[in-house]
Structures are given as C-alpha cells and as structure tokens.
mmCIF file of C-alpha atoms in Angstrom:
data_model
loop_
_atom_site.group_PDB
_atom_site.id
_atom_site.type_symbol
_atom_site.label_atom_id
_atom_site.label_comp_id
_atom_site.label_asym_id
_atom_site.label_seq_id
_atom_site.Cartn_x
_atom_site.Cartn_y
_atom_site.Cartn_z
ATOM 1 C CA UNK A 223 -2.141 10.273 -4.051
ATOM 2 C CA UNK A 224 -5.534 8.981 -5.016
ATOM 3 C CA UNK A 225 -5.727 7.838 -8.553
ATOM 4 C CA UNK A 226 -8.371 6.770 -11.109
ATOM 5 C CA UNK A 227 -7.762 5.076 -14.412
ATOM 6 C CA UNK A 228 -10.443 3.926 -16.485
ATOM 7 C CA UNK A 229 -9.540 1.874 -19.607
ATOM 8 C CA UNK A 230 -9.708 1.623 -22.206
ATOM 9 C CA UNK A 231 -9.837 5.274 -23.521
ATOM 10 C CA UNK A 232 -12.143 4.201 -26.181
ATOM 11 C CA UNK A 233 -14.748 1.193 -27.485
ATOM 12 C CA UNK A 234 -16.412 0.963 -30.656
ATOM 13 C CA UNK A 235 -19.698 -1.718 -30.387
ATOM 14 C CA UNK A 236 -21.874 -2.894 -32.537
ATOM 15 C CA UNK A 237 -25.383 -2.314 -31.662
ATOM 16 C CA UNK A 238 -26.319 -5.491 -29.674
ATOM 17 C CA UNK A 239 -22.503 -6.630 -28.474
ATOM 18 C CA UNK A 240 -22.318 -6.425 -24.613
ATOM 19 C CA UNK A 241 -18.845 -5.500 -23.102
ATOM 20 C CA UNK A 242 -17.563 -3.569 -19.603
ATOM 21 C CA UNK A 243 -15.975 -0.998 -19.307
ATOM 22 C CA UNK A 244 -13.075 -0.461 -16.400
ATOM 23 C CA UNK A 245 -12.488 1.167 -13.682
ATOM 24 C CA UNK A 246 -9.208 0.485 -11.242
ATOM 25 C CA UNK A 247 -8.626 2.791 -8.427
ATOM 26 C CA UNK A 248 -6.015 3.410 -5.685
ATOM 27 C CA UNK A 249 -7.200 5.276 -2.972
ATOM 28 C CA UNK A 250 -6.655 5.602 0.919
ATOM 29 C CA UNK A 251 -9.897 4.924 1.485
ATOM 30 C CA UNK A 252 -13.009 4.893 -0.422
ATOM 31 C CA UNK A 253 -16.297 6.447 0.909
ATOM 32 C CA UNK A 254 -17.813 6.177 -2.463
ATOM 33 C CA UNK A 255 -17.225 5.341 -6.425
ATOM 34 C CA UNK A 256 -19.653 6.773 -8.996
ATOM 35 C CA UNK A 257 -20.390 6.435 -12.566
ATOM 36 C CA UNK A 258 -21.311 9.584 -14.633
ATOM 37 C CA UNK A 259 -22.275 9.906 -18.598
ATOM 38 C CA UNK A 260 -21.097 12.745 -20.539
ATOM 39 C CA UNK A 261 -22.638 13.714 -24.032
ATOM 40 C CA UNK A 262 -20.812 15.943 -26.119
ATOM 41 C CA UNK A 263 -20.472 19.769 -24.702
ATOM 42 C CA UNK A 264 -22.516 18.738 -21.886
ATOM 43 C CA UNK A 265 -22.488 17.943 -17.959
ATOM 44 C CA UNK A 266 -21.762 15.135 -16.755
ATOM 45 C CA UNK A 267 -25.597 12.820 -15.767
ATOM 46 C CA UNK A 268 -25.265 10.814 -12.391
ATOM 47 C CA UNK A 269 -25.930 6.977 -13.242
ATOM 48 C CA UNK A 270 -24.736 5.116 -9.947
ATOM 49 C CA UNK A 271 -22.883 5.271 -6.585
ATOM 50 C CA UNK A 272 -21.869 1.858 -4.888
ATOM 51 C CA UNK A 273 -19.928 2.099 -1.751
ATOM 52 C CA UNK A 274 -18.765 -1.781 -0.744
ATOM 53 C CA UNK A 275 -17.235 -4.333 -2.366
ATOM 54 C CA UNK A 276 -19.515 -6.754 -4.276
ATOM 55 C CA UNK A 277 -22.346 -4.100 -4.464
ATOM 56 C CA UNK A 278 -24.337 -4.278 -7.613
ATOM 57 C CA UNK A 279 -26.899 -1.569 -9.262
ATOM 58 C CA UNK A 280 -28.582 -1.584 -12.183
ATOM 59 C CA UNK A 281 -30.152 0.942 -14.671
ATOM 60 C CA UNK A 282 -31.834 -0.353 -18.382
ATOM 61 C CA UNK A 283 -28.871 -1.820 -20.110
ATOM 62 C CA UNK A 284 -26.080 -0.594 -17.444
ATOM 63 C CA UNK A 285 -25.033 -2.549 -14.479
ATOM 64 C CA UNK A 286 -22.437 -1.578 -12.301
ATOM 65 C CA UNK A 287 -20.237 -3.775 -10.023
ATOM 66 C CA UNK A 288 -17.408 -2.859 -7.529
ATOM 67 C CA UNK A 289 -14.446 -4.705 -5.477
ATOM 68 C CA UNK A 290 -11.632 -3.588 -3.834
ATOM 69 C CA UNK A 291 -9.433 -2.396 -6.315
ATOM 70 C CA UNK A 292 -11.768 -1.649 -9.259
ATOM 71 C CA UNK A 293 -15.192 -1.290 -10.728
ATOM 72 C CA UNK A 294 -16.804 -2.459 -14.084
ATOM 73 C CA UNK A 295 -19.761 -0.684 -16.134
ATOM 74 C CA UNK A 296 -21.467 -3.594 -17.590
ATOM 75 C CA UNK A 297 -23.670 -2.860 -21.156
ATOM 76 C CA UNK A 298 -25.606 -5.393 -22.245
ATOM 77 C CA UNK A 299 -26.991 -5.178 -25.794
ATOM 78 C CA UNK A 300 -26.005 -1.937 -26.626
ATOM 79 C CA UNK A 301 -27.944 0.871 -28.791
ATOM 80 C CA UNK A 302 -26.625 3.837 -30.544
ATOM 81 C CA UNK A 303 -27.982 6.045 -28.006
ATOM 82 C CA UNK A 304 -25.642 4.920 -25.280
ATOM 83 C CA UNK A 305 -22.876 6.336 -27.683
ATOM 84 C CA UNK A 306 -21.239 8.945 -24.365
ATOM 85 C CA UNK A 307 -18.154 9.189 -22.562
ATOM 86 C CA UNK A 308 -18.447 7.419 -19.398
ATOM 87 C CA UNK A 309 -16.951 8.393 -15.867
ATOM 88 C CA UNK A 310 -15.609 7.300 -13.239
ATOM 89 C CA UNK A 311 -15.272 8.819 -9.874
ATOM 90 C CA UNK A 312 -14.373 8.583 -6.441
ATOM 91 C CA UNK A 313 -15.010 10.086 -3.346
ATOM 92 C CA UNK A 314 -12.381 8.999 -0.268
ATOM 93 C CA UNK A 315 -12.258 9.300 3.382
ATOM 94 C CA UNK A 316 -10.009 11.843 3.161
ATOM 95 C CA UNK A 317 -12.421 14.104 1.222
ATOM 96 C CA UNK A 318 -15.459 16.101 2.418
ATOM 97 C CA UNK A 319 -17.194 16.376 -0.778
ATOM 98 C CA UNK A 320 -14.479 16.583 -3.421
ATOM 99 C CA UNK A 321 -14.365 13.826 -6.677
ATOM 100 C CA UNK A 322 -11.531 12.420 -8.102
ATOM 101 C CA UNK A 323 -12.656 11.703 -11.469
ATOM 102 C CA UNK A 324 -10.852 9.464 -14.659
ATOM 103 C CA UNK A 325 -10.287 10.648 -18.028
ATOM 104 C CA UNK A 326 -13.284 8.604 -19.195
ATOM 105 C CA UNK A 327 -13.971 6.050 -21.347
ATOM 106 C CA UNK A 328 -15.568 6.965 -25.052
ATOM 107 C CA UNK A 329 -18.098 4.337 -26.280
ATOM 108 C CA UNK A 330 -19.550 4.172 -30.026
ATOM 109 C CA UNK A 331 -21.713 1.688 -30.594
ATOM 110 C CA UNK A 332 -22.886 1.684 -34.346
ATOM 111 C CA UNK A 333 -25.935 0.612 -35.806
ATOM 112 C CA UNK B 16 -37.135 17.241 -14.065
ATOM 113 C CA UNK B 17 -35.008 20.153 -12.191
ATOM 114 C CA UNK B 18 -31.879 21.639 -13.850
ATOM 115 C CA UNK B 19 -28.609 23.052 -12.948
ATOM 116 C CA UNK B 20 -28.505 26.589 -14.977
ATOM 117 C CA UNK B 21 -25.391 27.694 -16.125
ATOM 118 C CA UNK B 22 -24.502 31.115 -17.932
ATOM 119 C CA UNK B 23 -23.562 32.413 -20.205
ATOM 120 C CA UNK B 24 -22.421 29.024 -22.278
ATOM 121 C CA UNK B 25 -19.460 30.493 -23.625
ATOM 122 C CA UNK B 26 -17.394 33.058 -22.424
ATOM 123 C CA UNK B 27 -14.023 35.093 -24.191
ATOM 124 C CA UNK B 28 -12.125 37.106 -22.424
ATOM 125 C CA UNK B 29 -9.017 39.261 -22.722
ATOM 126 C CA UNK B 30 -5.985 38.102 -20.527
ATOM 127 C CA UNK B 31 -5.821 39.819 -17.208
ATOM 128 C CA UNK B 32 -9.833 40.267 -16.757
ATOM 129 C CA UNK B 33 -12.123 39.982 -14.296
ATOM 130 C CA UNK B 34 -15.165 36.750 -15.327
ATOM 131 C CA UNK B 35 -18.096 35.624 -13.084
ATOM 132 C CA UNK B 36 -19.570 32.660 -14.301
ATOM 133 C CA UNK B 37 -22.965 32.250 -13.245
ATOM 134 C CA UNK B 38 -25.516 29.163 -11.587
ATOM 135 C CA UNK B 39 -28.385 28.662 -10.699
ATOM 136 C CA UNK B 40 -28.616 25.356 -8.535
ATOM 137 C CA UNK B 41 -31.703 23.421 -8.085
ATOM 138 C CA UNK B 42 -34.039 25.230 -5.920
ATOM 139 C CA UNK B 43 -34.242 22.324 -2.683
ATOM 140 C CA UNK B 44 -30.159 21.372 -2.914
ATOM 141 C CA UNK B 45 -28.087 22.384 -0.381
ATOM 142 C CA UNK B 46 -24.407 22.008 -1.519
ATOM 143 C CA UNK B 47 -22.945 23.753 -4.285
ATOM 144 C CA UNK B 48 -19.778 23.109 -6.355
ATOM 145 C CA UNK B 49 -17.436 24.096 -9.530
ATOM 146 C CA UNK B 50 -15.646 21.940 -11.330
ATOM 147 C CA UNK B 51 -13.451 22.135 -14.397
ATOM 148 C CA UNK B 52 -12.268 20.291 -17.577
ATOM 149 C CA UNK B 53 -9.437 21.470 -19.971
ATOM 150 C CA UNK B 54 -10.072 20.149 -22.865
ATOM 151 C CA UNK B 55 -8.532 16.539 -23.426
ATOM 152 C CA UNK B 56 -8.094 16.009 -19.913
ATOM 153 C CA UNK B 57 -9.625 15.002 -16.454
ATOM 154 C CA UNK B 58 -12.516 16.860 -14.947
ATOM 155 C CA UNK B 59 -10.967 18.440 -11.815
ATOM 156 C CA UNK B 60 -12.684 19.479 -8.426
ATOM 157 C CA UNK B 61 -12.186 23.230 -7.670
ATOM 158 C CA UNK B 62 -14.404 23.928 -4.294
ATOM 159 C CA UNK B 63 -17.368 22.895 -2.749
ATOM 160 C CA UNK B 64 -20.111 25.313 -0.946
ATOM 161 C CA UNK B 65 -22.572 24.757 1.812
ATOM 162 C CA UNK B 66 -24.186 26.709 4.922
ATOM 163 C CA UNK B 67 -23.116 29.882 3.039
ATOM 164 C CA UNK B 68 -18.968 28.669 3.129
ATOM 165 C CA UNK B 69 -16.531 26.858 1.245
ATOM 166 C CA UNK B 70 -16.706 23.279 2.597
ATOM 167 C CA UNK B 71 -13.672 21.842 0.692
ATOM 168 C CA UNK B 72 -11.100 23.681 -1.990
ATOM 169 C CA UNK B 73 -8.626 22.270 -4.431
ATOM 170 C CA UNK B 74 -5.343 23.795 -4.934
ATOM 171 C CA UNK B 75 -6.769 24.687 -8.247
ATOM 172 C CA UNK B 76 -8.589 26.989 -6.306
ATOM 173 C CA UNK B 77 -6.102 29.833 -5.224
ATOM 174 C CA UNK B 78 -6.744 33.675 -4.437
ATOM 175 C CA UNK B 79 -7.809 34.134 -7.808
ATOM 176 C CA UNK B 80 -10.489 32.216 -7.279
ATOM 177 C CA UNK B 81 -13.222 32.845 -5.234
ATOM 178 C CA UNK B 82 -17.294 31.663 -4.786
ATOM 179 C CA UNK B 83 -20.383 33.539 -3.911
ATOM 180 C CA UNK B 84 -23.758 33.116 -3.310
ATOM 181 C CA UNK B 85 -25.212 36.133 -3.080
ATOM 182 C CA UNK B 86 -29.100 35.584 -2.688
ATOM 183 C CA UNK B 87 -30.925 32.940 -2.349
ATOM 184 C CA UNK B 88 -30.915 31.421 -5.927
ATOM 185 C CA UNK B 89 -27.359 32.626 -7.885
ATOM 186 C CA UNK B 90 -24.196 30.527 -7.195
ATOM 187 C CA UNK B 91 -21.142 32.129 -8.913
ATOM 188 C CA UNK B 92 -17.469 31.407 -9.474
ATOM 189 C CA UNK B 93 -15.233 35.112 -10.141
ATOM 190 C CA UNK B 94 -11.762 34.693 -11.296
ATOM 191 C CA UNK B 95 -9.892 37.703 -10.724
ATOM 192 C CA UNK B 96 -7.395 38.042 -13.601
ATOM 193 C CA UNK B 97 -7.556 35.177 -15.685
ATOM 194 C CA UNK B 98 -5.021 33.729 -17.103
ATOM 195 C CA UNK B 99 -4.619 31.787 -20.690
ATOM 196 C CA UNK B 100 -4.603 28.644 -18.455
ATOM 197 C CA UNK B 101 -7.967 29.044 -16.778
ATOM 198 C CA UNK B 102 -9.303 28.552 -20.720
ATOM 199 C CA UNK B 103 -11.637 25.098 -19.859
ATOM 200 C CA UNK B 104 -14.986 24.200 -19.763
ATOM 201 C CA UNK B 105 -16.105 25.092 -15.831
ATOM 202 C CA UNK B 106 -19.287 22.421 -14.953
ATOM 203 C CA UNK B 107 -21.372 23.784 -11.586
ATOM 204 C CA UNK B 108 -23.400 21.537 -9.686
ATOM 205 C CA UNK B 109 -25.568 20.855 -6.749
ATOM 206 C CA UNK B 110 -27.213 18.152 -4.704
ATOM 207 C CA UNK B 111 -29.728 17.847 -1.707
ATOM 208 C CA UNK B 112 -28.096 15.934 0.902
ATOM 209 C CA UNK B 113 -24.765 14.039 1.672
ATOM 210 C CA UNK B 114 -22.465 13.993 -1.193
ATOM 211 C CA UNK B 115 -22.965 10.535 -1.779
ATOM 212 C CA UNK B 116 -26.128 11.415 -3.554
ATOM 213 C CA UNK B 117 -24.914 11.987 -7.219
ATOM 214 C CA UNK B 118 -24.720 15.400 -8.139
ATOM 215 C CA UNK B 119 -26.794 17.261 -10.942
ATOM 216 C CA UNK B 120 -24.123 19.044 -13.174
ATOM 217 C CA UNK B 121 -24.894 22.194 -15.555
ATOM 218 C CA UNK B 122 -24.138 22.018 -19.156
ATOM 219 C CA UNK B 123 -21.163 24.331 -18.009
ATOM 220 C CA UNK B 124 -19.524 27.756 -19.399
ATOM 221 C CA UNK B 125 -16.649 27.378 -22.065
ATOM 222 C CA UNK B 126 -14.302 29.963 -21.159
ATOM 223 C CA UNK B 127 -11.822 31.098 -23.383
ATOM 224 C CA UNK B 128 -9.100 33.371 -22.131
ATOM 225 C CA UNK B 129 -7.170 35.340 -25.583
#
C-alpha cells in the first residue's frame, strides 16, 4: 500500500530560523510528489511538483528537494506569514489522477 | 487569479438525507475532483472527473456517492443518505491538463451530518 508520512507533526520557528520539513514515502512507483499549503478552514494552494530524484524547485523562501525515498521542504528565514500546514502528496504509477496525501506538517513561526 | 467555487461553506444535515455539494471549477480546466478531510486526519481522494466520466474512484466512493456535471459550469458531489461518518470537510478541485499540473482546490463545504 502506498504510504506518506511527513514529520514532524508540528514546528514552532522563530521568525528568521531556517529548518525542513520531511517527507518519506513508500510507493510502487512514483509519477509525481507535490507540496501543498493549507491555511486554516481553507483549500489546500499548489506550491511544487518534482518528479525525479535530485530535482530541485524553488518559490520565495521555499525550496523543495526530492530522492528516492523522501522529500524535504526547505524554509529559509522564515516570517509569520508562512505560519500553514504543509502537505505532502503523491501521485504513483498505479494511479490515474488520484493523491495520496500525509497528515501534514503544522509550522508556527513567531515573531 | 481564477478560483475554485465551492457552496454552500457549511452544510447540516439530518441523518439519512439526501446533500449536493456544489462547484464551480475554473472556467478553461478540464478535470474535476472531490476530495475529503475528517477532521484530524488525512485528506483522502474520493473520484476524479473528465470527458463527462469518472476517470478514477476511491473506495470511499461507493453507491452512495455519486458526481455530476450537469452543464457546462456546475460540478457536484450528491450523497444519497448520509451517514454521521460522511461529517468532514469535502475540498473540490480542478486543473487544465495532466494531473501533474497542481490542482486549484476550493475552500471546501463543512458538512455536518446530526
């Protein structure tokens, strides 16, 4: 069975101190992992996809990396407003569309 | 910037009733889906539309379940007799090509079954 654990369940920053957040999968195949940020009663916002090992993206403070068995969510000097629950998701070869998503990872970063 | 439109935002229903929750995808996408999240936990896939048919379901997504879209704007999830466990938040969303292009979620419908 595909699985997706992201750890840990929650970080507490202060403004300014970088850290990663985790991501370890087991799939049968992976077609594509992507990150998602959730605010409080609201949908999930698409921040990356990577789909091969030792791919990279990048968005303001948020960087993204991937291998085989895992991915990281890089923030680098952190503000209050990146204070969300980030996700983690797959998408495998035996899938059409579906996502297999984590439980998500809470971040508070404090002024 | 285009939105996923979700209604109503909250929804309470009696046991053993008949909900639609409605979307309204972004105008140029081309697949549609419904997801859930119980509170405290995962969110799950439940099916996945395009070319006017369900692409992909979960087991989730049994006969009480089932998807429409009916013109050429509404997408809409009807559960037939809900149950207290259907109570979650239920997230559409939609995207324009493969499904490797991240989708655009709705704020979702909280539904509450008493």
């Amino acid at each position: 069975e595909d699985q997706v654990t992201q750890s840990p369940e929650a970080l507490r920053l202060q403004e300014g101190e970088s850290s990663s957040l985790n991501c370890s999968y087991t799939v049968s195949g992976l077609r594509g992992l992507f990150w998602y940020r959730q605010d409080p009663g609201k949908g999930p916002e698409f921040l990356f996809t990577l789909y091969s090992a030792g791919e990279e993206k990048e968005k303001e403070r948020l960087k993204a990396t991937l291998t085989k068995k895992e991915s990281f969510l890089h923030i680098t000097a952190p503000k209050p407003e990146d204070s969300a629950t980030y996700l983690c998701a797959v998408r495998t070869t035996g899938a059409n569309s579906k996502l297999t998503f984590g439980k998500g990872i809470t971040l508070s970063v404090r002024p | 910037e285009p939105e996923v439109t979700q209604t109503p935002s909250h929804q309470v229903t009696q046991m053993g009733q008949e909900v639609i929750l409605r979307c309204v995808p972004i105008s140029n996408h081309l697949y549609f889906y419904w997801y859930r999240q119980i509170l405290g936990q995962k969110v799950e896939f439940l099916v996945s539309f395009y070319n006017n048919e369900i692409s992909e379901k979960s087991e989730i997504f049994d006969d009480q379940f089932s998807v429409e879209r009916p013109d050429g704007s509404n997408f809409t999830l009807k559960i037939r007799s809900t149950k207290l466990e259907d109570s979650a938040m239920y997230f559409c969303a939609s995207n324009l090509d493969t499904p490797n292009y991240g989708y655009t979620f709705g704020s979702g419908t909280r539904l509450t079954v008493v």
